[in-house]
CSV table of C-alpha atoms and ligand atoms in Angstrom, one decimal:
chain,number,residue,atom,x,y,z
A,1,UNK,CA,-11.1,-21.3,-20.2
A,2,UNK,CA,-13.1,-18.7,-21.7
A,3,UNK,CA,-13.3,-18.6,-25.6
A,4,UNK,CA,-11.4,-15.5,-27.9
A,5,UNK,CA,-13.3,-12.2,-28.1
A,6,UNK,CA,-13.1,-11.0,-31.6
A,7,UNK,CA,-13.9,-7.8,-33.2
A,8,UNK,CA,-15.0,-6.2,-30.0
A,9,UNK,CA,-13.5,-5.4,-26.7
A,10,UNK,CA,-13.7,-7.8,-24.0
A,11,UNK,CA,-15.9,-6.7,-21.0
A,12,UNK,CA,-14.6,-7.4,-17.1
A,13,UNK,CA,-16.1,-7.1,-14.5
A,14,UNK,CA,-13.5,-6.1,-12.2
A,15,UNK,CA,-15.2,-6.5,-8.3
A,16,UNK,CA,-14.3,-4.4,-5.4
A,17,UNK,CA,-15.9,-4.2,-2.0
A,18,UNK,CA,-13.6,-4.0,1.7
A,19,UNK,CA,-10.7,-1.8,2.2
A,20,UNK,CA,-7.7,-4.5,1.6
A,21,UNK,CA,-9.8,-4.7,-2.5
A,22,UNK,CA,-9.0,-1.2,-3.3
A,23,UNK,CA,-5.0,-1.3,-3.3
A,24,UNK,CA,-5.7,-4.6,-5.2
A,25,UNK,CA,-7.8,-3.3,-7.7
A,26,UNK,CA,-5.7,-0.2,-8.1
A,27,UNK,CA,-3.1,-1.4,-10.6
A,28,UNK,CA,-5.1,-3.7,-12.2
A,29,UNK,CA,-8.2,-1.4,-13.4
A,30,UNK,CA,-5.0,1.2,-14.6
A,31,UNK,CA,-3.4,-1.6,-16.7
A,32,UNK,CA,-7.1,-3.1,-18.0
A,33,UNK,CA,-7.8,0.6,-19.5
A,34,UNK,CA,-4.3,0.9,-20.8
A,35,UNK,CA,-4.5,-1.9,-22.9
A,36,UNK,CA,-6.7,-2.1,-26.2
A,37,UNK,CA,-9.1,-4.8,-26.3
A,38,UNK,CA,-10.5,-4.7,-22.7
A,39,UNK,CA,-13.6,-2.6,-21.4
A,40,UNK,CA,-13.2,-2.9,-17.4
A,41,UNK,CA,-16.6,-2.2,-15.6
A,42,UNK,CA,-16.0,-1.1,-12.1
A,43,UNK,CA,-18.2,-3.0,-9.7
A,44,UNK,CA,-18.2,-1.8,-5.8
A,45,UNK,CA,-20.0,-4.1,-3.6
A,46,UNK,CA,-20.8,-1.8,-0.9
A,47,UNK,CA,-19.8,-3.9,1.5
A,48,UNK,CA,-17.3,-1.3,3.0
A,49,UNK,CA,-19.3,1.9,2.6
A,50,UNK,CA,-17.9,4.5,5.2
A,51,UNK,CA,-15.6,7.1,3.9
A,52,UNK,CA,-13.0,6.0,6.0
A,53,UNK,CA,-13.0,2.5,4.0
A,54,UNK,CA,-13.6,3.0,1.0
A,55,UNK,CA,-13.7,6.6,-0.3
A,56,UNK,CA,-10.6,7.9,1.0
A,57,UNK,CA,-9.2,4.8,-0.9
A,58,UNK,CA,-10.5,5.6,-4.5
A,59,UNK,CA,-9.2,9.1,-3.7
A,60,UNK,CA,-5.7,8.1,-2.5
A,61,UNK,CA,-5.1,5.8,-5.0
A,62,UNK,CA,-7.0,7.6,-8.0
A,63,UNK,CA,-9.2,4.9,-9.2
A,64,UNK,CA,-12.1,6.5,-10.7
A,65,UNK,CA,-16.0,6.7,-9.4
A,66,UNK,CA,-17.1,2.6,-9.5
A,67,UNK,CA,-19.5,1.9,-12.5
A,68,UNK,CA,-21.8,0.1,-10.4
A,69,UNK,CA,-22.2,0.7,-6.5
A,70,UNK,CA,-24.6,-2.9,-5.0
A,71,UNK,CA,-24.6,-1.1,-2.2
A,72,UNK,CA,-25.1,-4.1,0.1
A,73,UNK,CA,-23.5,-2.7,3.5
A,74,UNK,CA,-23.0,-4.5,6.5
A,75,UNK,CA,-24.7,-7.7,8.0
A,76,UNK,CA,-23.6,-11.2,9.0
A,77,UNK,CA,-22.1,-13.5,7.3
A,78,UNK,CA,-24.9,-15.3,5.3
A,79,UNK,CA,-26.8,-12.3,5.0
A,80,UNK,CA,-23.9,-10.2,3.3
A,81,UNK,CA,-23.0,-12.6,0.9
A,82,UNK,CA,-26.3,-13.3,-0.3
A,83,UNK,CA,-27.3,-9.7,-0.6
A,84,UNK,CA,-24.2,-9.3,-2.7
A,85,UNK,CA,-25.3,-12.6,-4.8
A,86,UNK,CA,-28.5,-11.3,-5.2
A,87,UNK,CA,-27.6,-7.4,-6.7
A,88,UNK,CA,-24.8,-9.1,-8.8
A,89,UNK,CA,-27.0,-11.7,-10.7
A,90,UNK,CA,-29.6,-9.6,-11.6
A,91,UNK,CA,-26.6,-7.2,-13.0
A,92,UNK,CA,-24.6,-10.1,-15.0
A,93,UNK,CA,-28.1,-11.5,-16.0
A,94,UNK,CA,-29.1,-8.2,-17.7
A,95,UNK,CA,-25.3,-7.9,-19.3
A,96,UNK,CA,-23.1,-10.5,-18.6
A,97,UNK,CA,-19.6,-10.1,-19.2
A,98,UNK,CA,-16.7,-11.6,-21.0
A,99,UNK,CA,-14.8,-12.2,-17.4
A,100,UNK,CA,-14.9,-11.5,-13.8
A,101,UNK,CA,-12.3,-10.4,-11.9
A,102,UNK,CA,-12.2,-11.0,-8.3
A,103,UNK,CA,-9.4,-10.0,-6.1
A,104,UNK,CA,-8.6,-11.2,-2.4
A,105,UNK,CA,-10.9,-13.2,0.1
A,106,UNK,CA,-13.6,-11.1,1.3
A,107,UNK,CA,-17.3,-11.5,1.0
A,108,UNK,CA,-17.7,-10.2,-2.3
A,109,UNK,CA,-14.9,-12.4,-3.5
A,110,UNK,CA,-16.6,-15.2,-3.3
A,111,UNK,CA,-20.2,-14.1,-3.4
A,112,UNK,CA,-19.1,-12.7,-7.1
A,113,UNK,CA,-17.4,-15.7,-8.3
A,114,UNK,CA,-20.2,-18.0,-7.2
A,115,UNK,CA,-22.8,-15.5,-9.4
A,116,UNK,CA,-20.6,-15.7,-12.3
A,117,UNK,CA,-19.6,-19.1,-12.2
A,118,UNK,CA,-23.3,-20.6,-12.0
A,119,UNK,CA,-24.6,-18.5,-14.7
A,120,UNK,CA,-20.9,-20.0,-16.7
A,121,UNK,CA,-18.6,-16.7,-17.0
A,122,UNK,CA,-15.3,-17.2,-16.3
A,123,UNK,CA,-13.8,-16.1,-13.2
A,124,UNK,CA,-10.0,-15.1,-12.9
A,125,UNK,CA,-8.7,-14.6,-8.8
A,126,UNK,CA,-6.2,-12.2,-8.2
A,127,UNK,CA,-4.3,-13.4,-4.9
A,128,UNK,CA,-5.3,-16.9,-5.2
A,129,UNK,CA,-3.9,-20.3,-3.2
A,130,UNK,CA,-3.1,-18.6,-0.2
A,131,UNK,CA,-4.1,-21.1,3.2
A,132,UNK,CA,-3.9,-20.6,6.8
A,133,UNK,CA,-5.2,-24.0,7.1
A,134,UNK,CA,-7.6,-22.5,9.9
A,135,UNK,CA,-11.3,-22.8,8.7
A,136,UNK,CA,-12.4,-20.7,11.5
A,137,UNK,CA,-11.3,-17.9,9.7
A,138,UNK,CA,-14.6,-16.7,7.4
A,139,UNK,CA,-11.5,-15.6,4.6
A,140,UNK,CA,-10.3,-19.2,4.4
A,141,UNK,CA,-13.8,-20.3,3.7
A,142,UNK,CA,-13.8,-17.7,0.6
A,143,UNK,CA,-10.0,-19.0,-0.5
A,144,UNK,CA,-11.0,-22.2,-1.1
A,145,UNK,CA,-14.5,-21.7,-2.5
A,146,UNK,CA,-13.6,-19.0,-4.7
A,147,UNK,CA,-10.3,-20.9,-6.0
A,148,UNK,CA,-12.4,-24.2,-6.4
A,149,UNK,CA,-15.0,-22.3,-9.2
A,150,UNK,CA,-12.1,-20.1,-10.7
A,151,UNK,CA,-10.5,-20.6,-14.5
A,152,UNK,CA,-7.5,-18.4,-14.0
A,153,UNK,CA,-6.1,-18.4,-10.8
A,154,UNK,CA,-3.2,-15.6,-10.6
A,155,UNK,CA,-0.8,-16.3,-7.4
A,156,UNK,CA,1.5,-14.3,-5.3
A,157,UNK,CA,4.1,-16.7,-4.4
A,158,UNK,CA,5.1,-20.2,-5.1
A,159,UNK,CA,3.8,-21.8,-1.6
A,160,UNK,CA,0.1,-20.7,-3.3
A,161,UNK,CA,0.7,-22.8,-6.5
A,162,UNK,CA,1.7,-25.9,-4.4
A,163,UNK,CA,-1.8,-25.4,-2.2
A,164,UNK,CA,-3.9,-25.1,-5.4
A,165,UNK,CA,-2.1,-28.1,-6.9
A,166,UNK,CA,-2.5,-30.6,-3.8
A,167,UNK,CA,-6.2,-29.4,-3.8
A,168,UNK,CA,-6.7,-30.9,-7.3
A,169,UNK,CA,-6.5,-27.5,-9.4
A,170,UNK,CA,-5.2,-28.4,-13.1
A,171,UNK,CA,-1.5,-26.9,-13.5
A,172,UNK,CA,-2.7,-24.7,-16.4
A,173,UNK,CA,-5.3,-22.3,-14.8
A,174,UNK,CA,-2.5,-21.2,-12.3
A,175,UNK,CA,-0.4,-18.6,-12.8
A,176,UNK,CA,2.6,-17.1,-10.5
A,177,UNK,CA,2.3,-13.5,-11.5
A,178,UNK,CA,3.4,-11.6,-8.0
A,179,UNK,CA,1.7,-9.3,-5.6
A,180,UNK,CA,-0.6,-6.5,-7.1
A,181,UNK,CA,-0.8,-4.9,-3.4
A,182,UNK,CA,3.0,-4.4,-3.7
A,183,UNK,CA,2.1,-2.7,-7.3
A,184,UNK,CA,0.3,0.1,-5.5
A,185,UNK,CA,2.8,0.2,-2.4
A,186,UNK,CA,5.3,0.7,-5.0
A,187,UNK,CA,3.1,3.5,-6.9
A,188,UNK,CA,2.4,5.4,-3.5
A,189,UNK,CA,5.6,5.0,-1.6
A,190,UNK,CA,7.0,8.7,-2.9
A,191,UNK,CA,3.6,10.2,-2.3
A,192,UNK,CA,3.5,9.1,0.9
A,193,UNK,CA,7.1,10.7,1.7
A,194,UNK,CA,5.0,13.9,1.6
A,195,UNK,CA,2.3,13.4,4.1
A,196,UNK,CA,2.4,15.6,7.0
A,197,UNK,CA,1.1,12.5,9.2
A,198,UNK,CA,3.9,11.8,11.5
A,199,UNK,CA,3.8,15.1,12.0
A,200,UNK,CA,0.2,15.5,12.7
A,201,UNK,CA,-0.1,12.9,15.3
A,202,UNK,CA,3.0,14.6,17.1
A,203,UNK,CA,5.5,11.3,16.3
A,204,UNK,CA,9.1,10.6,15.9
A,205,UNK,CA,10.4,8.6,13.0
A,206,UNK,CA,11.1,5.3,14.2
A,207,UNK,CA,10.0,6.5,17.8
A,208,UNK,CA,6.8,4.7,17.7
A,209,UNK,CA,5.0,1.4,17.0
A,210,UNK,CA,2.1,0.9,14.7
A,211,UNK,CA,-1.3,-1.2,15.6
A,212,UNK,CA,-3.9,-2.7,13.9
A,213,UNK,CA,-6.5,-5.4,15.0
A,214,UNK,CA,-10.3,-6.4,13.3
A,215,UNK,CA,-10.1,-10.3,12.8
A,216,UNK,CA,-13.3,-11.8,14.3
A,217,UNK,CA,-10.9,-14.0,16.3
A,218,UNK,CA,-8.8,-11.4,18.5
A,219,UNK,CA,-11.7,-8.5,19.1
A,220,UNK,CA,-14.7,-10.6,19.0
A,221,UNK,CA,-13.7,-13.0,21.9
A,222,UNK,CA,-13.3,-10.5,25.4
A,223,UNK,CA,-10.6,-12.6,27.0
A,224,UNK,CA,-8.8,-12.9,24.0
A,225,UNK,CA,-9.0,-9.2,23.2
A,226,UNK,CA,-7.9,-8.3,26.9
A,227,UNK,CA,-5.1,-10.5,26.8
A,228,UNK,CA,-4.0,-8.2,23.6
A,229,UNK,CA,-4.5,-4.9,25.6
A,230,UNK,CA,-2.8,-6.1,28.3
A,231,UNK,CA,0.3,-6.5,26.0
A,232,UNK,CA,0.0,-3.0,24.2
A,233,UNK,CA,-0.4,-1.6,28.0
A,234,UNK,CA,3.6,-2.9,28.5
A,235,UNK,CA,4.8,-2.4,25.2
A,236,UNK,CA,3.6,1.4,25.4
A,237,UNK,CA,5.9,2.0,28.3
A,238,UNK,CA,8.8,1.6,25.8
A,239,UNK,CA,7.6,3.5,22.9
A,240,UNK,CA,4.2,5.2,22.0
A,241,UNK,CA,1.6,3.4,19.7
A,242,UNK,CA,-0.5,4.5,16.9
A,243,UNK,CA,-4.0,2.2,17.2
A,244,UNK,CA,-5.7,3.4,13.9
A,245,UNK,CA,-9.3,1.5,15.2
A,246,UNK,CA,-11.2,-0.4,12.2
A,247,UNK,CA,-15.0,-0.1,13.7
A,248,UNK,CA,-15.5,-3.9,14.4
A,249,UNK,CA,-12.9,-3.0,16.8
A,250,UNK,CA,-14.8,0.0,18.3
A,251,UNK,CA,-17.8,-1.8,18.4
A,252,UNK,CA,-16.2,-4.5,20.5
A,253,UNK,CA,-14.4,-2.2,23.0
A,254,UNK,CA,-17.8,-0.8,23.5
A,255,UNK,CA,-19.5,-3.8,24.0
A,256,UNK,CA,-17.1,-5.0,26.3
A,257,UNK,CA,-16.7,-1.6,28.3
A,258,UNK,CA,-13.0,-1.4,27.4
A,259,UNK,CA,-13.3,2.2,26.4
A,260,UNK,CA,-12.2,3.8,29.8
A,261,UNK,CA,-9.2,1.4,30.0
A,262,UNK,CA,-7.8,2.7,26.4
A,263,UNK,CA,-8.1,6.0,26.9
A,264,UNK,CA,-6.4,5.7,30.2
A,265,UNK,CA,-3.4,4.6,28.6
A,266,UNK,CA,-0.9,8.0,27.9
A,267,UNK,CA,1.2,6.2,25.3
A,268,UNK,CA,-1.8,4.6,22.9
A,269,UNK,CA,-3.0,6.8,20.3
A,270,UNK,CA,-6.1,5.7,19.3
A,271,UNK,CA,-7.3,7.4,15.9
A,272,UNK,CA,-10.0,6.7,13.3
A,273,UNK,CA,-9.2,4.8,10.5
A,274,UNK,CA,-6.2,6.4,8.2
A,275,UNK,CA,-6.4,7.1,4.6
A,276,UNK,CA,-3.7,4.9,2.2
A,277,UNK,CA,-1.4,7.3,1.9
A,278,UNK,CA,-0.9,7.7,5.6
A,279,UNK,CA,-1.4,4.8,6.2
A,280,UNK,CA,1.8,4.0,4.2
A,281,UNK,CA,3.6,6.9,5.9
A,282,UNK,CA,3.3,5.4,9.3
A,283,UNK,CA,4.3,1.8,8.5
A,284,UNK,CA,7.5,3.4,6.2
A,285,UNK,CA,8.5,5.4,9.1
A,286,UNK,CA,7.3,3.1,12.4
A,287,UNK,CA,10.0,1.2,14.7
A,288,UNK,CA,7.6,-1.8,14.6
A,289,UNK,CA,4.1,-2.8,14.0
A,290,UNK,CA,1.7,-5.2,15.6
A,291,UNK,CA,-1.0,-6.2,13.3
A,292,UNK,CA,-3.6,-9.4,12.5
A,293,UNK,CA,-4.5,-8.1,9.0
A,294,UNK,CA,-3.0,-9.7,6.1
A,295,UNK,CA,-1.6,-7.4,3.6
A,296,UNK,CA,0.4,-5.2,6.0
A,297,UNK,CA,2.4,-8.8,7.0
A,298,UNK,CA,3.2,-8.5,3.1
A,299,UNK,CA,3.5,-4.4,3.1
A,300,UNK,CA,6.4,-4.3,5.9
A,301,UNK,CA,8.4,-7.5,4.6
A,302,UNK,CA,9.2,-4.9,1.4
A,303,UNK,CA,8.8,-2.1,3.5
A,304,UNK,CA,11.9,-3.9,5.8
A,305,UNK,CA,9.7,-2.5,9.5
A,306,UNK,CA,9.8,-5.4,11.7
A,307,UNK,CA,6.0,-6.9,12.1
A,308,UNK,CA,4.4,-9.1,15.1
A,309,UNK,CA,1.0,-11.1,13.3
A,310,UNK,CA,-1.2,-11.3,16.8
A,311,UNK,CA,-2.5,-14.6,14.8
A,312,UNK,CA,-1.5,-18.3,15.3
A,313,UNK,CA,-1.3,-18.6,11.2
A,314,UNK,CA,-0.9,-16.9,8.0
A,315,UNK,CA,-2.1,-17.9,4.8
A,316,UNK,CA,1.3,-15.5,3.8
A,317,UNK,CA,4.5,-17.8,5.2
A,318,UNK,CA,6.4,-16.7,3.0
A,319,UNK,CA,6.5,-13.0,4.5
A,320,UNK,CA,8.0,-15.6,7.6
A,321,UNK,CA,10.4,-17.5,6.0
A,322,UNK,CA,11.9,-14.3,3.6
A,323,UNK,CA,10.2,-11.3,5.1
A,324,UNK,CA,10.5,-9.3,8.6
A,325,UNK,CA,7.4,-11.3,10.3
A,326,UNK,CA,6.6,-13.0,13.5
A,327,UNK,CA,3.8,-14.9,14.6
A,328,UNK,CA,3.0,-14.2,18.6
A,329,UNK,CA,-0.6,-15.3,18.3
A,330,UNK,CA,-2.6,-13.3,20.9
A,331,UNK,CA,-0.8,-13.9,24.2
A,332,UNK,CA,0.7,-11.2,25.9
A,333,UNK,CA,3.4,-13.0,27.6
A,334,UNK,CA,4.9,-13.6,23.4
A,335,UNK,CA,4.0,-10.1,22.2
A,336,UNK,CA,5.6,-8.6,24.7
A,337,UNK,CA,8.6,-10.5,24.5
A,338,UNK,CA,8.7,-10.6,20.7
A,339,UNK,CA,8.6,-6.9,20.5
A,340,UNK,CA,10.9,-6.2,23.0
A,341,UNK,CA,13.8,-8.7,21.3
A,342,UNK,CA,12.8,-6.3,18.1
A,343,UNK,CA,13.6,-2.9,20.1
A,344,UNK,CA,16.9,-4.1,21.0
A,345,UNK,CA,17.7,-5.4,17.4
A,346,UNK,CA,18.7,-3.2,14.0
A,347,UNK,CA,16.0,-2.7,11.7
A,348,UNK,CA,15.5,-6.1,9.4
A,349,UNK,CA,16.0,-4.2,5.5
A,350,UNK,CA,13.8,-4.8,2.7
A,351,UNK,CA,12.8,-8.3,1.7
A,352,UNK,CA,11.7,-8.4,-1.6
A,353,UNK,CA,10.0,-12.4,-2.5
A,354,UNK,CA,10.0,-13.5,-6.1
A,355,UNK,CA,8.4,-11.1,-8.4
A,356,UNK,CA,6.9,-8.4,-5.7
A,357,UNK,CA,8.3,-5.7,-8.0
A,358,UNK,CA,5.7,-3.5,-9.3
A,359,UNK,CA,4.7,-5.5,-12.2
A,360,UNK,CA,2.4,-8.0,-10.9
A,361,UNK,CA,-1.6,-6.7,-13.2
A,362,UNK,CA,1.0,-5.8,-16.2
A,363,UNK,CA,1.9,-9.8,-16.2
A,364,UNK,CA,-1.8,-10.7,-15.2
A,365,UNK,CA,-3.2,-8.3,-18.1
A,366,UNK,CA,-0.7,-9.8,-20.5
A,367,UNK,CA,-1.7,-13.4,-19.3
A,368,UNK,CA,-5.7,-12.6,-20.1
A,369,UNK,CA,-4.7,-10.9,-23.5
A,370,UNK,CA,-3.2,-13.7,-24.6
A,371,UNK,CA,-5.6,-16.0,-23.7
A,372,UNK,CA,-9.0,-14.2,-24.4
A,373,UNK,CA,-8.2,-12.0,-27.0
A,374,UNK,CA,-6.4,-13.5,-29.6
A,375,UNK,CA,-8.0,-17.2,-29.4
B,1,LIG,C1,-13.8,-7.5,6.2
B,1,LIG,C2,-13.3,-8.7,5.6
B,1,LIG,C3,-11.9,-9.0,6.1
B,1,LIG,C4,-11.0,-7.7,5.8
B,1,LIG,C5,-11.7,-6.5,6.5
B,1,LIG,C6,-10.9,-5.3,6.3
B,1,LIG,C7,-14.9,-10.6,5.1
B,1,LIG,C8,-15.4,-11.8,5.6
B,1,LIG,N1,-14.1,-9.9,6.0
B,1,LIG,O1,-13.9,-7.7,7.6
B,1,LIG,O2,-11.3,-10.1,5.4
B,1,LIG,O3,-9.7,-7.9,6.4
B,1,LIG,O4,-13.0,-6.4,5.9
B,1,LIG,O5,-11.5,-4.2,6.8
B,1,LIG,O6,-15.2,-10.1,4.0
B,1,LIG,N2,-18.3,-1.2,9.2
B,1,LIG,C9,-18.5,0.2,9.2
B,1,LIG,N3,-18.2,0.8,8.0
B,1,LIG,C10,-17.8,0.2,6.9
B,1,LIG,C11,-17.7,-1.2,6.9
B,1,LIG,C12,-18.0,-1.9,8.1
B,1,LIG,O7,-18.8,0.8,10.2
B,1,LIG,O8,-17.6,0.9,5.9
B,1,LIG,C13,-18.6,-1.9,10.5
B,1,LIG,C14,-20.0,-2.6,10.5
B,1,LIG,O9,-20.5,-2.3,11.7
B,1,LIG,C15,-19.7,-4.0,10.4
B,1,LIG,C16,-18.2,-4.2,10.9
B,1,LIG,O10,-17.6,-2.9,10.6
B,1,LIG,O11,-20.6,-4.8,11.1
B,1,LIG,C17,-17.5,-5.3,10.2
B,1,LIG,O12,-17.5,-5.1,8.7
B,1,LIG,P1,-17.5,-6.3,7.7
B,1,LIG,O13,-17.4,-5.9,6.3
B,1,LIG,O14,-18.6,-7.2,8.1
B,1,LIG,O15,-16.3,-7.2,8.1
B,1,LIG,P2,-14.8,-6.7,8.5
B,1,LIG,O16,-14.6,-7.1,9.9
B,1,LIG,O17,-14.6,-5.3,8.1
């Protein structure tokens, strides 16, 4: 655990770089400056860099201009990660800080904590112990790494504590704190009541499904990703749906000449990324969304909109066992089905696991200010 700070504020280093970081981060950098005692430094990767993925996010959510922008951009794998480990060592080497904060399971997640690890700053993950057991996923590889080197581990639900604890993590660094993405749902819900989006895109409240879809393993693979089209092509004769398209997406339906066969479809709206705040419009107000991201399975259990996962797993069971979510995997025979039971049932209501209430960085703030600043 890291030693006290005394007479002087503690520096973080609180490290942001995809979209699903910025509604983490949100909440957390608010409460750090809040507090006395803590000096937050805003560190952006760079590895989302478009406006659509990042900028409109510091904008809807109001989190101010990064400190520091890495600006490592895109690239595979290996090659993003150690671009990120190489701008961010030289940065801690010339000031290193009194923590790290790291949020998530993207690159930069783990390509931060390694930096500050080896060079023996303390690293505190926000989000941590979550498992789809599936080490095909590049995300799982960064869960485990990143829990594996981290001194305070901060965890959404109880099923995360149990994970860290069967992998050998001591009792003490874990900490069951709740959801900071449910923090800035909360904060945006009645802001969102006044986007003119629905209205924009011509839609009906509760006349229309929602779509996402980037994981490597559904739009990467062609027969796997036209197996998933073939499903939106029959659910779209029962309602119409909104297909927001991240760009791995677009660059896969160019690559496998898919483009003609979307656009021929009348009841798919397929748009450019959304803003938050829209973003949260449409999934408040949809019939049903199909996704294979991660936070929206947690976003529409409190939400209460039903939600297919087009994934085999989650690393978030518990929006399964006391949330509205399925898992269809990508076959279109169980999507279709799935989301045809859904049309004929009543909307599910708001789930609401243990402690997703709001207060999730005010009990993680409270945690480090205890630990780091009064030792
Ligand atoms: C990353 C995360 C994933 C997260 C997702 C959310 C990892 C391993 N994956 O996946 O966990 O759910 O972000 O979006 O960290 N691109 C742009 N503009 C941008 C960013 C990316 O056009 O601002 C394009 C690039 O062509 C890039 C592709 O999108 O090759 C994929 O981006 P990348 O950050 O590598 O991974 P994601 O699939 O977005």
């Amino acid at each position: 655990m890291s030693p006290g700070v005394r007479n002087r504020s503690a520096e973080i280093h609180l490290v942001a770089g995809a979209r699903p970081n910025f509604m983490k981060i949100a909440p957390l950098l608010t409460e750090l400056e809040k507090r006395p005692g803590f000096r937050p430094v805003l560190i952006h990767t760079g590895q989302h860099y478009d406006k659509a993925m990042s900028r409109a996010f510091f904008e809807d959510l109001e989190i101010r201009p990064p400190d520091v922008n890495l600006g490592v951009g895109s690239g595979s794998q290996a090659r993003q990660t150690g671009r990120i480990m190489q701008a961010y060592e030289e940065l801690v080497i010339d000031g290193p800080p009194d923590l790290v904060m790291v949020v998530g399971d993207v690159n930069s997640t783990v390509a931060c904590s390694l930096v500050a690890a080896k060079l023996h700053i303390p690293v505190a993950h926000v989000e941590a112990g979550l498992r789809s057991f599936d080490r095909t996923m590049p995300e799982e590889i960064n869960r485990i790494l990143t829990d594996a080197i981290s001194d305070y581990l901060f965890t959404t639900c109880s099923d995360a504590d149990q994970n860290l604890l069967r992998e050998g993590i001591a009792p003490e660094k874990v900490f069951f704190v709740g959801n900071v993405m449910i923090d800035s749902l909360m904060r945006v819900r009645e802001k969102a009541r006044r986007s003119d989006v629905l209205e924009r895109l011509g839609l009906e409240e509760r006349g229309f499904a929602l779509m996402t879809l980037h994981r490597p393993s559904n739009v990467d693979r062609e027969a796997t990703l036209r197996g998933i089209l073939e499903a939106v092509e029959r659910v779209q004769n029962h309602l119409p749906v909104v297909f927001p398209v991240h760009p791995r997406s677009r660059k896969m339906f160019g690559r496998f000449g898919l483009e003609e066969r979307i656009d021929g479809l009348e009841g798919l709206k397929v748009i450019d990324p959304l803003g938050y705040i829209d973003f949260v419009r449409l999934m408040d107000r949809a019939r049903l969304v199909l996704t294979d991201s991660g936070g929206i399975q947690e976003e529409t259990t409190v939400l209460g909109i039903p939600c297919l996962t087009l994934r085999e797993n989650t690393e978030r069971p518990v929006t399964v066992h006391q949330g509205t979510n399925r898992l269809t995997g990508p076959d279109p025979e169980r999507i279709v089905a799935e989301a045809e039971k859904i049309l004929r049932e009543e909307l599910p209501g708001t789930h609401r696991p243990p402690l997703w209430d709001g207060a999730a960085a005010d009990r993680i703030v409270t945690i480090l200010s205890e630990r780091m600043l009064s030792a």
